[in-house]
Short mmCIF file of C-alpha atoms in Angstrom, two decimals:
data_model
loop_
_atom_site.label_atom_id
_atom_site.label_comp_id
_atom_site.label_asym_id
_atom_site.label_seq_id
_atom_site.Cartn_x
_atom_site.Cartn_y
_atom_site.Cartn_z
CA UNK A 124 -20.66 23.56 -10.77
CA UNK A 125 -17.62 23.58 -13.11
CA UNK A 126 -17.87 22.18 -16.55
CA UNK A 127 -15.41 21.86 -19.52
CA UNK A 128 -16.63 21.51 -22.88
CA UNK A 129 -14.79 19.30 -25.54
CA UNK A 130 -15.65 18.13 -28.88
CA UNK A 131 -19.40 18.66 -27.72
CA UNK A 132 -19.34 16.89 -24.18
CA UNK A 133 -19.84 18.64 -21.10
CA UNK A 134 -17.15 17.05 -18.35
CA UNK A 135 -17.69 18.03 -14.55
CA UNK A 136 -15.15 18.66 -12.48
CA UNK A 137 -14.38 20.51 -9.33
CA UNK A 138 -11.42 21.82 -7.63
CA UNK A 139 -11.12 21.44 -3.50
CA UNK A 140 -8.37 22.64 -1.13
CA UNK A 141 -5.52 25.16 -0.80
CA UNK A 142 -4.54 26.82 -3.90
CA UNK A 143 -0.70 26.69 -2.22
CA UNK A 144 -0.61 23.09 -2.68
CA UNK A 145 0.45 20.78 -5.32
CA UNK A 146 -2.73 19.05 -7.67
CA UNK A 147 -3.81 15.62 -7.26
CA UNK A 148 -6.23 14.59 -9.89
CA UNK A 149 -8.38 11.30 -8.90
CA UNK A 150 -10.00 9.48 -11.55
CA UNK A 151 -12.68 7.20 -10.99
CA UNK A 152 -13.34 3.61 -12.21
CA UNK A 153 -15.84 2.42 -14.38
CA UNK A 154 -19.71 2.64 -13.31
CA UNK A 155 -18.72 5.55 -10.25
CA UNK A 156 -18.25 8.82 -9.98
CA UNK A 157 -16.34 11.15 -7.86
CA UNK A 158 -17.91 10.47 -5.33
CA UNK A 159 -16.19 7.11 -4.86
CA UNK A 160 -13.21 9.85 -3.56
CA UNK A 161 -15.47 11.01 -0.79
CA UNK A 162 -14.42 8.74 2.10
CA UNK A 163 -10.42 9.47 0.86
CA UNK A 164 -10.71 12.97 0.24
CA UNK A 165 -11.01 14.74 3.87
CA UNK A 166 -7.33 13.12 4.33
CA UNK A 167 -5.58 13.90 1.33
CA UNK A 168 -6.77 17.78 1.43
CA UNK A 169 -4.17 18.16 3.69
CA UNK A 170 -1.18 17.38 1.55
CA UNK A 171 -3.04 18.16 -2.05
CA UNK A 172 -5.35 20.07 -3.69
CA UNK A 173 -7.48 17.75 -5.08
CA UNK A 174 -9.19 17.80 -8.71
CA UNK A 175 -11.76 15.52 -9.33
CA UNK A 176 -13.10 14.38 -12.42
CA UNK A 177 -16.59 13.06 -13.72
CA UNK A 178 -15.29 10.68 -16.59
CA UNK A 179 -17.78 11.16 -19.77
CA UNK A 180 -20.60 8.56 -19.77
CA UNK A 181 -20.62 8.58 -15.79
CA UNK A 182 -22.08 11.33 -12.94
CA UNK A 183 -22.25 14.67 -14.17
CA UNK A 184 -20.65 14.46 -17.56
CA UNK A 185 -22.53 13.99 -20.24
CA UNK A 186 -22.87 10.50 -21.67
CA UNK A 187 -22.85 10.29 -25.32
CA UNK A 188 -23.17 7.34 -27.90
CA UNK A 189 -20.84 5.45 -29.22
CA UNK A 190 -17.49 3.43 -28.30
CA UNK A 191 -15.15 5.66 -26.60
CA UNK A 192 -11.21 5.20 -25.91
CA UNK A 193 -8.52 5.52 -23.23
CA UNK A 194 -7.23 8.61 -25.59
CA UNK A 195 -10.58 10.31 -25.91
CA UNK A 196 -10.89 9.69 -22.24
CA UNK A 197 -7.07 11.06 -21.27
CA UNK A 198 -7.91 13.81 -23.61
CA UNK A 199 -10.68 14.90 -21.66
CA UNK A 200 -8.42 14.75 -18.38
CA UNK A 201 -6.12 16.93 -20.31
CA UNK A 202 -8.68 19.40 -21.16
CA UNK A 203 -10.33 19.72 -17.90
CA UNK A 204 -6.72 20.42 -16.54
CA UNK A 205 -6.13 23.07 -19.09
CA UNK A 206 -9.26 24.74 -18.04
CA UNK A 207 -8.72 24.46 -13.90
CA UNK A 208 -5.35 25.85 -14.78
CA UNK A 209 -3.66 22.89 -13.59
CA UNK A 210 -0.06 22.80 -16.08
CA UNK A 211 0.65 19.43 -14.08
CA UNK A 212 0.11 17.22 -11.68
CA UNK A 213 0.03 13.89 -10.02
CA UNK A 214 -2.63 11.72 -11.14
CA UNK A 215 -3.96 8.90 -9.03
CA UNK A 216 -6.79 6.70 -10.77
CA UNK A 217 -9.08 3.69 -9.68
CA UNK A 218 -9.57 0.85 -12.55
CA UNK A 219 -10.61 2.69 -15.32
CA UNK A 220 -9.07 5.41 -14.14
CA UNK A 221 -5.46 4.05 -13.52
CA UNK A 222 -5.85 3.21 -17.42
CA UNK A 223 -6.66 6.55 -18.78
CA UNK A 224 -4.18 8.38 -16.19
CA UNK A 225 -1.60 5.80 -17.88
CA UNK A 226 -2.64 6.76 -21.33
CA UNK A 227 -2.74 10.67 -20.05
CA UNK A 228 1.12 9.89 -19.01
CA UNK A 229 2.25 8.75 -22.71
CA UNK A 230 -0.10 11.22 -24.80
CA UNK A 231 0.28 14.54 -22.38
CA UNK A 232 3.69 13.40 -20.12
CA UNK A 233 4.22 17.31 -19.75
CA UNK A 234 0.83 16.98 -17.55
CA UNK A 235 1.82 14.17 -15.42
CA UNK A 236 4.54 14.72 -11.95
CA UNK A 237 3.50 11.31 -11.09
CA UNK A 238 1.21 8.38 -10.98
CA UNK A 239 -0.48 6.24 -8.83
CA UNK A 240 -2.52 2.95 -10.39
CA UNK A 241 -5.08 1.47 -8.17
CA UNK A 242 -6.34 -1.45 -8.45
CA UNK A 243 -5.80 -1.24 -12.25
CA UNK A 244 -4.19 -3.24 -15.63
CA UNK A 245 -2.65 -3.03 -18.89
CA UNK A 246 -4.02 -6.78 -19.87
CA UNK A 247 -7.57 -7.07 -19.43
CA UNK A 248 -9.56 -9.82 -21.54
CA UNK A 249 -11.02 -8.10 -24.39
CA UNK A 250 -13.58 -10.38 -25.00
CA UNK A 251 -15.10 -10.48 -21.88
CA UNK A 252 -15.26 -6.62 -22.19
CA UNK A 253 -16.96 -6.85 -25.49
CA UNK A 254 -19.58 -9.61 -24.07
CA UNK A 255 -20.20 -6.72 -21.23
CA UNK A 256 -20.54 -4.03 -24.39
CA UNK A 257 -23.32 -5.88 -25.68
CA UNK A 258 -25.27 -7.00 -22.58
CA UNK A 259 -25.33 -3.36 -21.71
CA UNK A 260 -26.39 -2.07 -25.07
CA UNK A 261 -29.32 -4.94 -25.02
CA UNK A 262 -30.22 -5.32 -21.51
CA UNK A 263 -29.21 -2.02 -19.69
CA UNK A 264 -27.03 -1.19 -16.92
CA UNK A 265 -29.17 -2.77 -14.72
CA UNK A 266 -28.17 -6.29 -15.77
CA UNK A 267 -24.88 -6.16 -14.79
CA UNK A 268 -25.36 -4.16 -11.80
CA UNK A 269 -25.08 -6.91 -9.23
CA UNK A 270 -21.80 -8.58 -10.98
CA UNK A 271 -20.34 -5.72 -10.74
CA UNK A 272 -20.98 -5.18 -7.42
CA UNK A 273 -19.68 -8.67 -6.77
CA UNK A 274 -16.17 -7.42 -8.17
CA UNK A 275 -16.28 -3.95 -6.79
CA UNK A 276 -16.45 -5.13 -3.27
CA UNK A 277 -15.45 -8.08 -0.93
CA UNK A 278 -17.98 -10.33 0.37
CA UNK A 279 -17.24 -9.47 3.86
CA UNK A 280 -17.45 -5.32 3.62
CA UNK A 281 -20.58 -5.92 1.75
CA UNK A 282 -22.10 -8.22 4.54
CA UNK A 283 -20.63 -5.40 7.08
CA UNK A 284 -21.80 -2.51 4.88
CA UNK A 285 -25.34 -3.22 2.94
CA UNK A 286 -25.91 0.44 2.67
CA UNK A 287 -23.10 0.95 0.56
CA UNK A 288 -23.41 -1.98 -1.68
CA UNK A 289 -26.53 -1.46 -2.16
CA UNK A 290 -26.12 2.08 -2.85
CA UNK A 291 -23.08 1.88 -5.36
CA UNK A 292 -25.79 -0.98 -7.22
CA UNK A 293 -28.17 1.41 -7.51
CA UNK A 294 -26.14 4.05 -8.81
CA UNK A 295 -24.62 1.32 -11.51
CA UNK A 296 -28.99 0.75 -12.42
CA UNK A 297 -29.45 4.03 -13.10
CA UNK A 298 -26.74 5.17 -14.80
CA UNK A 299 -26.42 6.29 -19.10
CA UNK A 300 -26.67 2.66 -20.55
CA UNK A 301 -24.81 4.45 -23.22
CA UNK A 302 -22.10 5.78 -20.92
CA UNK A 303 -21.36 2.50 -19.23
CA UNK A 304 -21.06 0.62 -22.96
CA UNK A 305 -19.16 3.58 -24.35
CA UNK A 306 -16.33 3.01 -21.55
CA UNK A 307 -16.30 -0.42 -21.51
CA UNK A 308 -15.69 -0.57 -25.34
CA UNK A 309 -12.37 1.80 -24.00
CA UNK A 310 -11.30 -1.04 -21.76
CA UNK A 311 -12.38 -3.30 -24.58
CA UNK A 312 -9.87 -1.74 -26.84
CA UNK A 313 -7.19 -0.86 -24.77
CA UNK A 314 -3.47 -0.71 -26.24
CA UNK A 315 -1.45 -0.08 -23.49
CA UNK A 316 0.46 -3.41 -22.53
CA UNK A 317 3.54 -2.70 -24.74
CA UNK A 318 3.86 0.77 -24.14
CA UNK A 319 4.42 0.78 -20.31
CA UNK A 320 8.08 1.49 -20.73
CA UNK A 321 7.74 4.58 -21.90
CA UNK A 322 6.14 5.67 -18.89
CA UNK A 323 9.09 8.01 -17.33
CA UNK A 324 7.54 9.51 -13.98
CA UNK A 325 7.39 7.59 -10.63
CA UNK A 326 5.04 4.83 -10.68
CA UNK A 327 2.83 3.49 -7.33
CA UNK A 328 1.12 0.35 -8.13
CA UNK A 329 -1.61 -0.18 -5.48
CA UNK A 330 -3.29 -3.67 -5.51
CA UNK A 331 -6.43 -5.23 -3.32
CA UNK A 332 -5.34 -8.24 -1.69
CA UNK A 333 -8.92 -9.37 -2.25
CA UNK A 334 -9.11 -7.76 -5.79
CA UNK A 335 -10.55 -10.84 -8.52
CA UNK A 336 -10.59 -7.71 -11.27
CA UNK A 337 -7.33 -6.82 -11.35
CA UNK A 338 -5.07 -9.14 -8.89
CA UNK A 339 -1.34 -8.73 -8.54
CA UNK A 340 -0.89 -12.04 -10.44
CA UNK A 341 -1.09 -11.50 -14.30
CA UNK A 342 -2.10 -7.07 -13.79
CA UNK A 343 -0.22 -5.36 -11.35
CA UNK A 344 2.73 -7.63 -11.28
CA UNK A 345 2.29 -6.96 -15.28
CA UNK A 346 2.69 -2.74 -14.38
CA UNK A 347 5.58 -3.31 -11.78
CA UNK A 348 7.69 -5.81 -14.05
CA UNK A 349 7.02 -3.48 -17.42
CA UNK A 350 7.29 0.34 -15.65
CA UNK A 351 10.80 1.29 -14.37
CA UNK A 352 11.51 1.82 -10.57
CA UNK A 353 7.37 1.36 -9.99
CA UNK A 354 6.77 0.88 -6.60
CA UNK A 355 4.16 -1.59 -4.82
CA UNK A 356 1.66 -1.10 -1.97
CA UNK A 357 -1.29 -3.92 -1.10
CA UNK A 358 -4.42 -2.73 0.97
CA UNK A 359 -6.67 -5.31 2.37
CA UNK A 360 -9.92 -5.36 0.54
CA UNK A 361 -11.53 -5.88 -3.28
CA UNK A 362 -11.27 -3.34 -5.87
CA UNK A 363 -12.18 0.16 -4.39
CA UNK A 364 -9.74 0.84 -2.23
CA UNK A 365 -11.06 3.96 -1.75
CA UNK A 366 -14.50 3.04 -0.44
CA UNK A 367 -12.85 -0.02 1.43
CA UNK A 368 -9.18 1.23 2.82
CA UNK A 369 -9.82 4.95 2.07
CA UNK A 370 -7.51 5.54 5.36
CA UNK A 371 -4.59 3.09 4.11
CA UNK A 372 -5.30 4.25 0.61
CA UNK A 373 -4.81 8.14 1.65
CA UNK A 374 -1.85 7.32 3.86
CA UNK A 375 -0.36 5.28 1.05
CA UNK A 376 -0.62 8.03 -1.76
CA UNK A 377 0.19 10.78 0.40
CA UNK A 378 3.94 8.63 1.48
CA UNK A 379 4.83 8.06 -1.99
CA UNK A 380 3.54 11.24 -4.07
CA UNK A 381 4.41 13.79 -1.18
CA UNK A 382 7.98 12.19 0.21
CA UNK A 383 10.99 14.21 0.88
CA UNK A 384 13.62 12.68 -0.67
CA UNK A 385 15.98 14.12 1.93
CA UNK A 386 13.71 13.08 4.93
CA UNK A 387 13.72 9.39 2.60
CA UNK A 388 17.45 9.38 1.99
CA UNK A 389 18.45 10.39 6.20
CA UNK A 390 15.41 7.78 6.51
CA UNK A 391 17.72 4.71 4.60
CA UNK A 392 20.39 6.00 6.48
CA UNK A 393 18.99 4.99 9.63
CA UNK A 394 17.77 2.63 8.83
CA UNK A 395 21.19 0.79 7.49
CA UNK A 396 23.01 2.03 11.15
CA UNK A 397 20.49 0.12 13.06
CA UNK A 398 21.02 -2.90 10.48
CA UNK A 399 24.70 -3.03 11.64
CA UNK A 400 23.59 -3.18 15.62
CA UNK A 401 21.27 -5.54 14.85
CA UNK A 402 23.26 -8.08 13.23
CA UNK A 403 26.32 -7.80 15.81
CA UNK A 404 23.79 -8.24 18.47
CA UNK A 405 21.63 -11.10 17.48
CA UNK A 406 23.73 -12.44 14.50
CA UNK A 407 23.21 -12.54 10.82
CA UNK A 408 21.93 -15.66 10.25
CA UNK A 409 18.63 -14.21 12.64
CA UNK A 410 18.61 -11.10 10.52
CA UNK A 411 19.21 -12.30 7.56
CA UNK A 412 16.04 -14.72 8.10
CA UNK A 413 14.02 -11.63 9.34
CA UNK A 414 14.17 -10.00 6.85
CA UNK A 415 13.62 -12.59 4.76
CA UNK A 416 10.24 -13.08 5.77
CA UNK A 417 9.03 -8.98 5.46
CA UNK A 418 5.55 -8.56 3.82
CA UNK A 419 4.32 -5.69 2.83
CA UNK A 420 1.87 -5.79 5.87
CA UNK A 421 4.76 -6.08 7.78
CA UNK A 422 7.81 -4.35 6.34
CA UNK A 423 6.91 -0.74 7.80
CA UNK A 424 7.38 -1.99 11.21
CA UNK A 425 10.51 -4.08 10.45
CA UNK A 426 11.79 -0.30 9.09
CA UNK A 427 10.82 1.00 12.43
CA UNK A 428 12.38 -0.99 14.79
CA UNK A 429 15.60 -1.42 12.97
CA UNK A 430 15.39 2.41 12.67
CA UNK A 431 14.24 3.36 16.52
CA UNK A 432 15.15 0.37 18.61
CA UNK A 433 18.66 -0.71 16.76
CA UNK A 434 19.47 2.50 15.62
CA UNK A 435 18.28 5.10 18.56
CA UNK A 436 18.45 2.71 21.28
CA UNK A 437 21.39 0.08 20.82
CA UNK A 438 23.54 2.68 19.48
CA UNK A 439 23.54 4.46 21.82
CA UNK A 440 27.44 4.92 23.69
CA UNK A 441 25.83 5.27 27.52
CA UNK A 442 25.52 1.23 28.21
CA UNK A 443 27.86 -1.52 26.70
CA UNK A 444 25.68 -4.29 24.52
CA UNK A 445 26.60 -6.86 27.59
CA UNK A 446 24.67 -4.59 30.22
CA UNK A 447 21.86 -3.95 27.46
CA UNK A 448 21.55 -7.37 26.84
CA UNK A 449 20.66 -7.92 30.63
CA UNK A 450 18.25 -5.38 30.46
CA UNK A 451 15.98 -6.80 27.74
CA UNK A 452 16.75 -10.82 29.63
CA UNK A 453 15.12 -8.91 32.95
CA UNK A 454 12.39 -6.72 31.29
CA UNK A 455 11.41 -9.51 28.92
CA UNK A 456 11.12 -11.86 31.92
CA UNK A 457 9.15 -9.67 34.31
CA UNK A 458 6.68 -8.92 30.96
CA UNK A 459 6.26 -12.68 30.14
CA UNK A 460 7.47 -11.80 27.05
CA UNK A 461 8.74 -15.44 26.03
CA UNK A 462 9.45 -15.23 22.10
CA UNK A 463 11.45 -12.07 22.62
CA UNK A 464 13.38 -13.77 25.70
CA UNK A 465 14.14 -16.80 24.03
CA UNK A 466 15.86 -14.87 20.94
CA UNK A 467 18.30 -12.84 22.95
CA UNK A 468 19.18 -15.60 25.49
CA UNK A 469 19.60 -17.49 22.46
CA UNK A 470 22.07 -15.00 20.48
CA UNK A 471 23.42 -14.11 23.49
CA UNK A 472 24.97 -17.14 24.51
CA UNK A 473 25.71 -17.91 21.45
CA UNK A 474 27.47 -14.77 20.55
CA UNK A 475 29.12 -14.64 23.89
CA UNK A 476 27.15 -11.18 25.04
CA UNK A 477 26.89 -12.97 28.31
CA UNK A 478 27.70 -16.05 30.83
CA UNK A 479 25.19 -18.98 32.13
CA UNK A 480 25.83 -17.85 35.51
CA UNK A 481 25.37 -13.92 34.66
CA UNK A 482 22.00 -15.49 32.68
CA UNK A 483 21.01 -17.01 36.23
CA UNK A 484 21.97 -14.16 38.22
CA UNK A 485 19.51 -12.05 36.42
CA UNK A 486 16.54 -14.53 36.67
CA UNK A 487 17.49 -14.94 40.22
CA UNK A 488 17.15 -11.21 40.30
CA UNK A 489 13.71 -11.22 38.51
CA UNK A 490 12.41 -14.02 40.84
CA UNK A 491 12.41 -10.99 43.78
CA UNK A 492 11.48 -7.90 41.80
CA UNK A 493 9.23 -9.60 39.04
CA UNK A 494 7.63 -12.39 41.29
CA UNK A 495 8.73 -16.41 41.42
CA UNK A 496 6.68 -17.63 38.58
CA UNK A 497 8.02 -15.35 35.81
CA UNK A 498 11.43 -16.44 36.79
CA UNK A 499 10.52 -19.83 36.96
CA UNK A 500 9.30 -19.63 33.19
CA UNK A 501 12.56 -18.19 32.15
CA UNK A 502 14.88 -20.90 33.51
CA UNK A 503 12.85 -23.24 32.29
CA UNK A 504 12.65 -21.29 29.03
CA UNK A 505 16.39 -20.47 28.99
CA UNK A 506 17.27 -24.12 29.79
CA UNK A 507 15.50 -25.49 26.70
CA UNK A 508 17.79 -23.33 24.82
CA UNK A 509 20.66 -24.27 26.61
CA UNK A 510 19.83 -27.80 25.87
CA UNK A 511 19.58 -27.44 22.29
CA UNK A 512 22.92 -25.56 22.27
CA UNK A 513 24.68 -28.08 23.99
CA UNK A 514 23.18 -30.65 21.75
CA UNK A 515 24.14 -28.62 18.80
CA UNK A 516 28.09 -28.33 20.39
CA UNK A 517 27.68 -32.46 20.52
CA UNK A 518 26.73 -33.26 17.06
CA UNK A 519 29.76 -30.82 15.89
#
């Protein structure tokens, strides 16, 4: 077991992966350990070595009295770092620990490559953070154990997962009373808000979408408006993404804080030649509106297709965009794939890609290769369009 020692405190720590490649520190939130990095870890060990961190007051740091602060707590971070040999490093942290790797950024920024926030804020209510001080240092962890637990996680992983609700409770019950206050009085006192811009390293604000702690509205959309160029991911579930998403979580970090920026740049590149095949082939009003309506659950596979499909595929010089066009009409038909039909019989006639009669002659086609019924579908699909196009031409 590896321990530093500063000002008196005994901080645990340990050190996991190939010494070839670059640090990750994780920092855990308040009322956890590092174990809350155990589902995440086994797929971040590829890309990083990982050093975890016992904050004081919690797992196998000592817990001392008192209030403590985000700068006693990013000084610790700082210290064990010193003593794993670590000169710097990205630093990815979980509530309480996106606000002390923030504070580790602006007191130690030679220590910090990059930093990703999770599920975190610069704006929490102080006194509801004092009221939690108090009920701790009267009543004991154990009195707040199940609210917690109520913010940690979302009602439906809990229902799925009572072994691991029930477990992270326990571990809130039975951990230093004095620990627990201590680090709440460091949320408590936090001074962070109006000292975000100073933050100068890249910036990946991860948010729950189910998150009542520390929401996008009025936290993370706080970080992402107040750090420059910070970038946004949202992962389904409450506050733990870790415990909850630890895949998405782990695929998320490792994309942002282990990118290429030549693979990104050739990536933009693509993705901006497939942009220009898409538009000439189903119009810009279409693509304009598609992209319009990107999410981030959606947005990676709006990259993809514009890379692969209109890049790769509709750029390519073997087949003319007419003959392509027939292609998708036929294999759309034969697949029943209706939505997908409808939009290029719909830009194509409208574009002029293609004739009625060349339209028929493939469905005709279809009706023999594909079967009767899916080519009776598409006329009937294709002539709705039709009708709307001609009713269109009428009101002009």
């Amino acid at each position: 077991m590896a321990f530093t020692t500063r000002d008196g405190v005994r901080l645990y720590w340990r050190l996991d992966g190939a010494a070839a490649r670059p640090v990750l520190v994780l920092l855990n939130s308040i009322g956890t350990d590092m174990a809350l990095w155990d589902a995440a870890a086994p797929l971040l060990l590829p890309a990083f070595r990982l050093l975890r961190i016992d904050a004081r007051g919690h797992g196998g740091s000592d817990a001392p009295a008192g209030d403590y602060s985000l700068a006693m707590l990013a000084d610790d971070v700082a210290a064990v770092m010193a003593d794993a040999g670590v000169a710097q490093a990205a630093v990815a942290g979980v509530s309480l620990g996106g606000m002390v790797a923030m504070q580790l950024a602006l007191d130690h920024p030679q220590r910090v490559s990059a930093l990703a926030l999770v599920c975190t804020s610069a704006t929490m209510d102080p006194a509801a953070w004092a009221a939690r001080v108090d009920a701790v240092r009267a009543g004991g962890t154990a009195g707040i154990a199940d609210m917690a637990i109520g913010r940690f996680l979302s009602p439906g992983f809990a229902r799925a997962h009572p072994e691991i609700a029930d477990a992270l409770r326990d571990a809130i019950a039975r951990q230093e009373d004095a620990g627990y206050a201590g680090a709440a009085a460091a949320i408590r006192d936090m001074n962070l808000r109006y000292r975000l811009s100073d933050i100068a390293v890249p910036v990946l604000v991860v948010t729950g979408a189910q998150d009542v702690s520390t929401p996008l509205a009025g936290h993370g959309e706080h970080l992402l408006s107040s750090i420059a160029n910070a970038r946004h991911v949202e992962l389904a579930g409450a506050h733990l993404p870790p415990i909850e998403a630890p895949g998405t979580l782990a695929t998320a970090l490792r994309g942002f804080l282990a990118r290429d920026e030549a693979i990104e740049e050739a990536g933009e590149t693509l993705f901006e030649a497939g942009l220009v095949n898409r538009r000439r082939v189903l119009g810009d009003a279409w693509v304009d509106a598609s992209l319009t309506k990107r999410t981030p659950f959606t947005a990676d596979f709006q990259t993809m297709i514009t890379r692969i499909a209109w890049h790769e595929i509709w750029g390519r010089p073997g087949l003319d965009d007419r003959t392509r066009r027939l292609i998708v009409l036929a294999i759309t038909c034969a697949l029943g794939r209706w939505e997908e039909f409808a939009l290029h019989v719909r830009a194509g006639l409208m574009q002029g890609g293609f004739t009625r009669d060349e339209l028929k002659e493939v469905l005709m086609q279809a009706a023999i290769y594909a079967g009767v019924p899916a080519a009776n579908t598409g006329f009937a699909e294709a002539q709705k369009i039709i009708a709307e196009l001609e009713a269109a031409k009428d009101m002009d």
